[in-house]
Short mmCIF file of C-alpha atoms in Angstrom, two decimals:
data_model
loop_
_atom_site.label_atom_id
_atom_site.label_comp_id
_atom_site.label_asym_id
_atom_site.label_seq_id
_atom_site.Cartn_x
_atom_site.Cartn_y
_atom_site.Cartn_z
CA UNK A 1 124.56 159.69 129.12
CA UNK A 2 121.39 159.32 128.02
CA UNK A 3 122.27 156.92 124.76
CA UNK A 4 126.01 154.35 124.83
CA UNK A 5 126.25 153.02 121.04
CA UNK A 6 128.43 149.08 121.40
CA UNK A 7 130.41 149.26 118.32
CA UNK A 8 130.04 145.17 117.58
CA UNK A 9 127.99 143.00 117.53
CA UNK A 10 129.85 139.42 118.52
CA UNK A 11 130.64 137.75 121.71
CA UNK A 12 132.13 141.21 123.75
CA UNK A 13 129.22 143.11 122.37
CA UNK A 14 126.73 141.52 123.76
CA UNK A 15 128.55 141.00 127.33
CA UNK A 16 128.77 144.60 127.14
CA UNK A 17 124.81 145.16 125.96
CA UNK A 18 124.28 142.46 129.33
CA UNK A 19 126.46 144.55 131.80
CA UNK A 20 125.31 147.63 131.25
CA UNK A 21 121.40 146.91 131.69
CA UNK A 22 122.68 144.40 135.35
CA UNK A 23 124.57 147.45 136.68
CA UNK A 24 121.59 149.54 136.07
CA UNK A 25 121.91 151.71 132.98
CA UNK A 26 117.98 152.88 131.58
CA UNK A 27 119.47 154.57 129.18
CA UNK A 28 119.66 153.57 125.03
CA UNK A 29 121.80 151.00 124.20
CA UNK A 30 122.38 151.40 120.06
CA UNK A 31 124.04 148.12 119.46
CA UNK A 32 126.08 148.14 115.79
CA UNK A 33 127.04 145.35 113.96
CA UNK A 34 128.72 144.74 110.27
CA UNK A 35 126.97 141.07 109.74
CA UNK A 36 123.52 141.38 108.98
CA UNK A 37 123.16 138.36 111.91
CA UNK A 38 121.81 138.87 114.25
CA UNK A 39 124.94 138.26 117.44
CA UNK A 40 126.26 134.22 117.72
CA UNK A 41 128.87 131.78 120.03
CA UNK A 42 131.69 132.07 117.45
CA UNK A 43 133.60 129.16 118.64
CA UNK A 44 131.36 125.65 117.16
CA UNK A 45 132.41 127.38 113.38
CA UNK A 46 135.23 126.10 113.19
CA UNK A 47 133.84 122.41 115.56
CA UNK A 48 130.00 121.61 115.44
CA UNK A 49 128.68 124.17 112.75
CA UNK A 50 131.60 122.90 110.08
CA UNK A 51 131.02 119.02 110.82
CA UNK A 52 127.24 120.17 110.25
CA UNK A 53 126.02 118.65 113.88
CA UNK A 54 124.80 121.99 115.82
CA UNK A 55 122.33 124.08 113.86
CA UNK A 56 122.32 127.11 113.22
CA UNK A 57 119.88 128.42 116.00
CA UNK A 58 122.12 126.83 119.11
CA UNK A 59 125.35 129.39 118.20
CA UNK A 60 122.22 132.60 119.58
CA UNK A 61 123.57 134.11 121.81
CA UNK A 62 120.15 136.01 122.82
CA UNK A 63 116.48 134.24 123.03
CA UNK A 64 113.82 136.30 122.70
CA UNK A 65 114.32 136.80 126.72
CA UNK A 66 117.22 138.30 126.39
CA UNK A 67 116.30 140.25 123.58
CA UNK A 68 113.13 141.92 124.80
CA UNK A 69 114.55 142.95 128.26
CA UNK A 70 117.52 144.00 126.72
CA UNK A 71 115.59 145.93 125.04
CA UNK A 72 118.28 146.66 122.19
CA UNK A 73 118.28 148.90 119.33
CA UNK A 74 120.12 147.07 116.45
CA UNK A 75 122.13 148.43 113.57
CA UNK A 76 123.24 145.26 111.81
CA UNK A 77 124.87 144.98 108.12
CA UNK A 78 126.50 148.03 108.87
CA UNK A 79 129.78 148.71 109.25
CA UNK A 80 130.91 152.07 111.77
CA UNK A 81 133.09 154.39 109.42
CA UNK A 82 134.43 157.16 111.85
CA UNK A 83 133.96 157.87 115.15
CA UNK A 84 133.64 162.07 116.03
CA UNK A 85 133.61 162.63 120.02
CA UNK A 86 133.55 165.60 119.87
CA UNK A 87 130.61 165.76 118.28
CA UNK A 88 128.95 162.38 120.11
CA UNK A 89 128.37 160.95 116.50
CA UNK A 90 129.83 156.93 115.40
CA UNK A 91 129.04 157.66 111.10
CA UNK A 92 127.86 154.41 109.32
CA UNK A 93 128.98 152.70 106.13
CA UNK A 94 125.07 153.56 105.75
CA UNK A 95 125.39 157.26 105.44
CA UNK A 96 123.28 156.79 108.47
CA UNK A 97 124.82 158.06 112.55
CA UNK A 98 124.46 157.44 115.84
CA UNK A 99 124.33 159.93 118.75
CA UNK A 100 126.32 158.65 121.87
CA UNK A 101 127.00 160.12 124.84
CA UNK A 102 129.21 156.52 125.51
CA UNK A 103 130.72 154.10 123.45
CA UNK A 104 132.06 150.60 123.62
CA UNK A 105 134.07 149.40 121.32
CA UNK A 106 133.68 145.68 120.48
CA UNK A 107 135.14 145.65 116.62
CA UNK A 108 137.46 142.37 117.05
CA UNK A 109 139.59 142.06 113.61
CA UNK A 110 139.39 140.50 110.33
CA UNK A 111 141.02 137.42 109.38
CA UNK A 112 145.08 138.04 108.80
CA UNK A 113 145.64 136.66 104.77
CA UNK A 114 148.47 135.55 102.96
CA UNK A 115 149.66 137.27 99.43
CA UNK A 116 149.25 135.52 96.39
CA UNK A 117 146.85 133.61 98.45
CA UNK A 118 143.33 135.22 96.84
CA UNK A 119 140.62 132.83 97.00
CA UNK A 120 141.61 130.91 99.88
CA UNK A 121 139.09 130.09 103.10
CA UNK A 122 139.32 131.68 106.00
CA UNK A 123 136.99 131.27 109.53
CA UNK A 124 135.58 134.84 111.34
CA UNK A 125 132.19 134.30 110.28
CA UNK A 126 129.06 132.02 110.22
CA UNK A 127 129.81 133.26 106.41
CA UNK A 128 133.22 131.82 105.99
CA UNK A 129 131.41 128.22 107.54
CA UNK A 130 129.42 128.08 105.63
CA UNK A 131 131.49 128.39 102.61
CA UNK A 132 133.93 126.08 103.92
CA UNK A 133 131.10 123.39 104.91
CA UNK A 134 129.81 124.12 101.71
CA UNK A 135 133.23 122.83 99.81
CA UNK A 136 133.95 119.40 102.25
CA UNK A 137 132.45 117.40 99.71
CA UNK A 138 133.40 113.54 100.18
CA UNK A 139 136.93 113.27 98.56
CA UNK A 140 138.12 116.31 98.72
CA UNK A 141 142.01 117.12 99.86
CA UNK A 142 142.06 119.89 102.17
CA UNK A 143 145.21 121.69 102.91
CA UNK A 144 145.47 124.00 106.29
CA UNK A 145 148.32 127.01 106.55
CA UNK A 146 149.01 127.00 110.41
CA UNK A 147 148.54 125.28 113.03
CA UNK A 148 146.84 127.36 116.45
CA UNK A 149 144.22 126.38 117.53
CA UNK A 150 141.60 127.80 114.28
CA UNK A 151 143.90 125.01 112.39
CA UNK A 152 143.80 122.37 114.83
CA UNK A 153 140.07 122.48 114.91
CA UNK A 154 139.47 122.47 111.40
CA UNK A 155 141.65 119.68 110.36
CA UNK A 156 140.17 117.87 113.72
CA UNK A 157 136.48 118.70 111.76
CA UNK A 158 138.03 117.94 108.25
CA UNK A 159 139.02 114.79 109.83
CA UNK A 160 135.79 113.69 111.64
CA UNK A 161 134.04 113.70 107.82
CA UNK A 162 136.30 111.03 106.45
CA UNK A 163 138.99 113.93 104.56
CA UNK A 164 142.56 113.42 103.58
CA UNK A 165 144.01 116.49 105.28
CA UNK A 166 147.46 118.48 104.83
CA UNK A 167 148.34 121.18 108.10
CA UNK A 168 151.44 123.61 107.21
CA UNK A 169 152.46 125.47 110.18
CA UNK A 170 155.78 127.98 109.34
CA UNK A 171 156.88 126.96 113.07
CA UNK A 172 158.99 123.60 114.70
CA UNK A 173 156.49 122.82 116.41
CA UNK A 174 152.76 123.71 116.20
CA UNK A 175 151.86 126.50 119.34
CA UNK A 176 155.55 126.40 120.58
CA UNK A 177 155.26 129.66 121.94
CA UNK A 178 152.58 129.57 124.18
CA UNK A 179 153.41 126.34 124.70
CA UNK A 180 157.02 125.67 125.12
CA UNK A 181 158.04 122.85 123.51
CA UNK A 182 157.16 119.63 125.18
CA UNK A 183 153.40 120.27 124.80
CA UNK A 184 153.78 122.21 121.72
CA UNK A 185 155.20 117.79 120.74
CA UNK A 186 151.51 115.92 122.15
CA UNK A 187 149.83 118.50 120.29
CA UNK A 188 151.62 117.29 117.34
CA UNK A 189 151.07 113.98 118.14
CA UNK A 190 146.94 114.59 118.51
CA UNK A 191 147.19 115.49 114.95
CA UNK A 192 148.71 112.02 113.56
CA UNK A 193 147.48 109.85 115.98
CA UNK A 194 143.98 111.29 113.34
CA UNK A 195 145.27 111.22 110.32
CA UNK A 196 146.68 113.83 110.23
CA UNK A 197 150.23 114.64 107.66
CA UNK A 198 151.34 117.82 110.69
CA UNK A 199 154.52 119.36 108.36
CA UNK A 200 155.90 122.14 110.94
CA UNK A 201 159.22 123.76 109.36
CA UNK A 202 157.09 125.08 106.21
CA UNK A 203 157.06 128.00 104.02
CA UNK A 204 153.98 129.39 101.80
CA UNK A 205 154.69 131.00 98.77
CA UNK A 206 151.43 130.93 97.33
CA UNK A 207 148.10 128.99 95.54
CA UNK A 208 148.59 126.69 92.81
CA UNK A 209 145.11 126.21 90.02
CA UNK A 210 144.29 125.38 87.05
CA UNK A 211 141.36 127.01 84.85
CA UNK A 212 139.98 128.64 88.11
CA UNK A 213 140.29 125.79 90.32
CA UNK A 214 142.65 125.96 93.30
CA UNK A 215 144.98 122.50 92.84
CA UNK A 216 148.10 122.94 95.39
CA UNK A 217 149.36 124.96 97.65
CA UNK A 218 153.35 126.09 96.90
CA UNK A 219 155.78 126.23 99.12
CA UNK A 220 159.50 128.58 99.56
CA UNK A 221 161.40 125.46 97.62
CA UNK A 222 158.72 125.82 94.65
CA UNK A 223 157.35 122.43 95.61
CA UNK A 224 153.64 121.60 95.48
CA UNK A 225 151.23 120.52 97.88
CA UNK A 226 147.91 119.49 96.14
CA UNK A 227 144.31 120.02 97.35
CA UNK A 228 141.31 120.56 96.76
CA UNK A 229 139.89 123.03 99.73
CA UNK A 230 142.75 125.52 100.89
CA UNK A 231 142.09 127.36 104.54
CA UNK A 232 144.21 130.25 105.84
CA UNK A 233 144.08 130.14 109.55
CA UNK A 234 147.06 132.47 110.41
CA UNK A 235 145.04 134.59 112.76
CA UNK A 236 143.83 138.32 113.08
CA UNK A 237 144.23 141.81 112.38
CA UNK A 238 141.67 144.30 115.08
CA UNK A 239 140.02 146.02 113.39
CA UNK A 240 140.76 150.13 114.21
CA UNK A 241 140.82 151.89 110.32
CA UNK A 242 137.18 153.73 111.27
CA UNK A 243 138.58 155.05 114.53
CA UNK A 244 141.80 157.07 111.81
CA UNK A 245 141.09 160.55 113.21
CA UNK A 246 139.43 160.33 116.11
CA UNK A 247 142.26 161.00 118.43
CA UNK A 248 142.23 157.36 120.04
CA UNK A 249 145.45 155.69 120.31
CA UNK A 250 145.91 152.77 118.09
CA UNK A 251 148.24 149.96 116.74
CA UNK A 252 147.17 146.46 116.52
CA UNK A 253 144.19 146.91 118.75
CA UNK A 254 142.98 150.18 120.58
CA UNK A 255 145.05 151.41 123.23
CA UNK A 256 143.59 151.02 126.85
CA UNK A 257 144.22 152.12 130.08
CA UNK A 258 144.68 149.20 133.09
CA UNK A 259 140.31 149.85 132.83
CA UNK A 260 140.16 149.47 129.81
CA UNK A 261 138.86 152.96 129.31
CA UNK A 262 140.59 155.12 125.95
CA UNK A 263 142.11 158.44 125.73
CA UNK A 264 138.13 159.65 125.82
CA UNK A 265 136.95 158.71 129.38
CA UNK A 266 133.46 158.34 126.91
CA UNK A 267 135.29 155.23 124.98
CA UNK A 268 136.26 152.13 126.98
CA UNK A 269 137.59 149.18 124.25
CA UNK A 270 136.64 145.30 124.82
CA UNK A 271 137.31 141.37 123.61
CA UNK A 272 139.88 141.20 120.30
CA UNK A 273 140.40 144.76 119.38
CA UNK A 274 142.00 145.84 123.76
CA UNK A 275 145.57 146.39 123.56
CA UNK A 276 144.76 147.12 127.41
CA UNK A 277 148.69 148.99 129.84
CA UNK A 278 149.27 147.34 132.80
CA UNK A 279 152.92 148.04 133.71
CA UNK A 280 153.41 150.63 131.02
CA UNK A 281 153.59 146.31 128.85
CA UNK A 282 150.82 146.70 126.03
CA UNK A 283 148.27 143.07 126.53
CA UNK A 284 145.74 141.94 123.20
CA UNK A 285 143.77 138.73 124.59
CA UNK A 286 142.42 136.82 121.01
CA UNK A 287 140.19 134.13 123.85
CA UNK A 288 136.61 133.65 123.69
CA UNK A 289 137.00 134.03 127.72
CA UNK A 290 138.47 137.54 127.71
CA UNK A 291 135.67 139.27 126.06
CA UNK A 292 133.25 138.34 128.44
CA UNK A 293 135.63 139.40 131.52
CA UNK A 294 136.64 142.62 130.28
CA UNK A 295 133.13 143.71 130.38
CA UNK A 296 132.38 144.41 133.66
CA UNK A 297 135.36 146.02 134.33
CA UNK A 298 134.48 147.85 131.25
CA UNK A 299 131.04 148.95 131.27
CA UNK A 300 131.61 150.15 134.64
CA UNK A 301 134.36 152.89 134.62
CA UNK A 302 132.25 153.77 131.45
CA UNK A 303 129.66 154.52 133.41
CA UNK A 304 131.25 156.28 136.32
CA UNK A 305 133.36 158.58 134.02
CA UNK A 306 136.15 157.48 135.24
CA UNK A 307 139.30 154.21 135.82
CA UNK A 308 137.69 152.96 138.72
CA UNK A 309 138.90 149.15 138.90
CA UNK A 310 140.80 147.42 136.69
CA UNK A 311 141.53 144.42 134.48
CA UNK A 312 143.01 140.84 135.38
CA UNK A 313 142.70 139.15 133.16
CA UNK A 314 142.51 134.32 133.64
CA UNK A 315 144.54 133.21 130.74
CA UNK A 316 141.71 130.82 130.19
CA UNK A 317 141.60 129.31 126.40
CA UNK A 318 140.15 126.55 125.17
CA UNK A 319 140.38 124.10 121.74
CA UNK A 320 138.48 120.97 121.04
CA UNK A 321 140.69 118.97 119.18
CA UNK A 322 140.28 115.26 117.65
CA UNK A 323 139.18 113.10 120.44
CA UNK A 324 140.99 115.68 123.19
CA UNK A 325 139.96 118.69 124.73
CA UNK A 326 142.94 120.83 125.70
CA UNK A 327 142.83 123.80 128.10
CA UNK A 328 144.87 126.42 129.17
CA UNK A 329 144.84 129.15 132.85
CA UNK A 330 147.16 131.66 133.48
CA UNK A 331 150.25 133.32 131.59
CA UNK A 332 152.93 130.68 130.81
CA UNK A 333 155.49 131.35 129.10
CA UNK A 334 157.92 129.04 126.56
CA UNK A 335 161.00 129.37 129.46
CA UNK A 336 158.71 128.10 132.74
CA UNK A 337 159.72 124.98 134.36
CA UNK A 338 157.20 123.06 133.02
CA UNK A 339 155.44 120.26 135.77
CA UNK A 340 152.79 117.19 135.43
CA UNK A 341 151.66 116.55 138.31
CA UNK A 342 148.78 113.61 136.66
CA UNK A 343 149.80 111.04 134.11
CA UNK A 344 152.68 112.44 131.48
CA UNK A 345 152.60 113.58 127.91
CA UNK A 346 152.27 110.54 125.87
CA UNK A 347 148.96 109.82 127.63
CA UNK A 348 145.54 110.53 127.02
CA UNK A 349 145.05 112.38 130.44
CA UNK A 350 146.81 114.48 132.22
CA UNK A 351 147.28 118.41 133.89
CA UNK A 352 151.06 120.02 134.13
CA UNK A 353 151.84 123.25 135.64
CA UNK A 354 153.98 125.58 134.75
CA UNK A 355 156.47 127.25 136.99
CA UNK A 356 158.33 130.31 137.75
CA UNK A 357 160.53 131.92 140.00
CA UNK A 358 158.64 129.81 142.77
CA UNK A 359 155.40 130.34 141.31
CA UNK A 360 152.52 128.66 138.97
CA UNK A 361 151.84 131.10 136.75
CA UNK A 362 150.06 127.93 134.63
CA UNK A 363 148.20 125.08 134.20
CA UNK A 364 148.02 122.69 131.18
CA UNK A 365 145.67 120.39 130.17
CA UNK A 366 144.07 117.02 128.17
CA UNK A 367 141.57 115.19 129.08
CA UNK A 368 140.58 116.65 132.88
CA UNK A 369 138.98 119.37 133.40
CA UNK A 370 138.10 118.36 136.48
CA UNK A 371 142.47 118.26 138.63
CA UNK A 372 142.86 121.16 136.31
CA UNK A 373 139.95 123.02 137.45
CA UNK A 374 140.46 122.84 141.33
CA UNK A 375 144.84 123.58 139.91
CA UNK A 376 143.39 126.23 138.70
CA UNK A 377 141.50 128.06 141.96
CA UNK A 378 144.72 126.98 143.62
CA UNK A 379 147.56 128.28 142.32
CA UNK A 380 146.10 130.76 139.76
CA UNK A 381 143.76 132.38 142.19
CA UNK A 382 142.27 136.55 141.21
CA UNK A 383 142.79 138.91 142.83
CA UNK A 384 139.72 141.75 142.62
CA UNK A 385 139.03 143.47 140.58
CA UNK A 386 140.59 146.91 142.59
#
């Protein structure tokens, strides 16, 4: 294997490139990225960078030493348009192509859009964050569609800037399918306690504009919520369109086995775009930690030419909202039994566990990282990759 193409220049792609070198690969590594920017970290985009307290330089994933030691061939500002496994080539949007004996698919996804919301802001890239930040001038009214992690973090940042914020959520409570009703109520209280107007069980139909300027969001009942800036945060769509005709199985991500290997042993997938199958069930995670954890397994299997290791996720995710840091580990379900280990749902700091069939399957904490990490290590100790 003389050259590996890593398609996707965000966290997952960078971790794959680093892991190739860490596992002794000394061949060529081409890192292909649709954005013109060098790889950067995304979590601060909705928080410090959007607020103006985190610099652009602080987002960089690779410093000068990393760039020198990794010896990457960057192809930035171009998009992969097709994969030709027989010819071992990745074709790019500028008309060029890259020969690759092995391919790591780390294309992530694109912010999901809503019909009728053309002209609203989304937040997936640094250019999105720059555009949104320029719109957050004093006095604007902000409406956010979606109360997931991104929506909640943007709301938190906007409130820190002194802006009026309304969050519209279709669910009965934010993050209820992930956290369950009791902890979802805690998230709702975080919004209310910091002056954000959270409205749940609300369906939206589109933007309202006048003279080319957004003036509000129309709801399904035909009422209008006034707004000067609208942000849509309703998840992402895996970037798999470029794989049509490649022979790979796609559908809500790139399908892989438990070792993140696709139908072709010389092609692996990691990060938000990877839909890995274990016990006949496909799973895809859109978390920062997931992208980092998958790289060693996928790269090891790519270099071996077969699946020798399987991926065991930690399920760890965190979110900074207002004055709180939320941490979750494991794979809980809303119907699991919730037990508060320290503090309670009304407290500013607490830790709770999720129980199923007598076993701890998840740990959640608000502003209590020490106990959270201890319980996470003790109760959710992961088996080593096989």
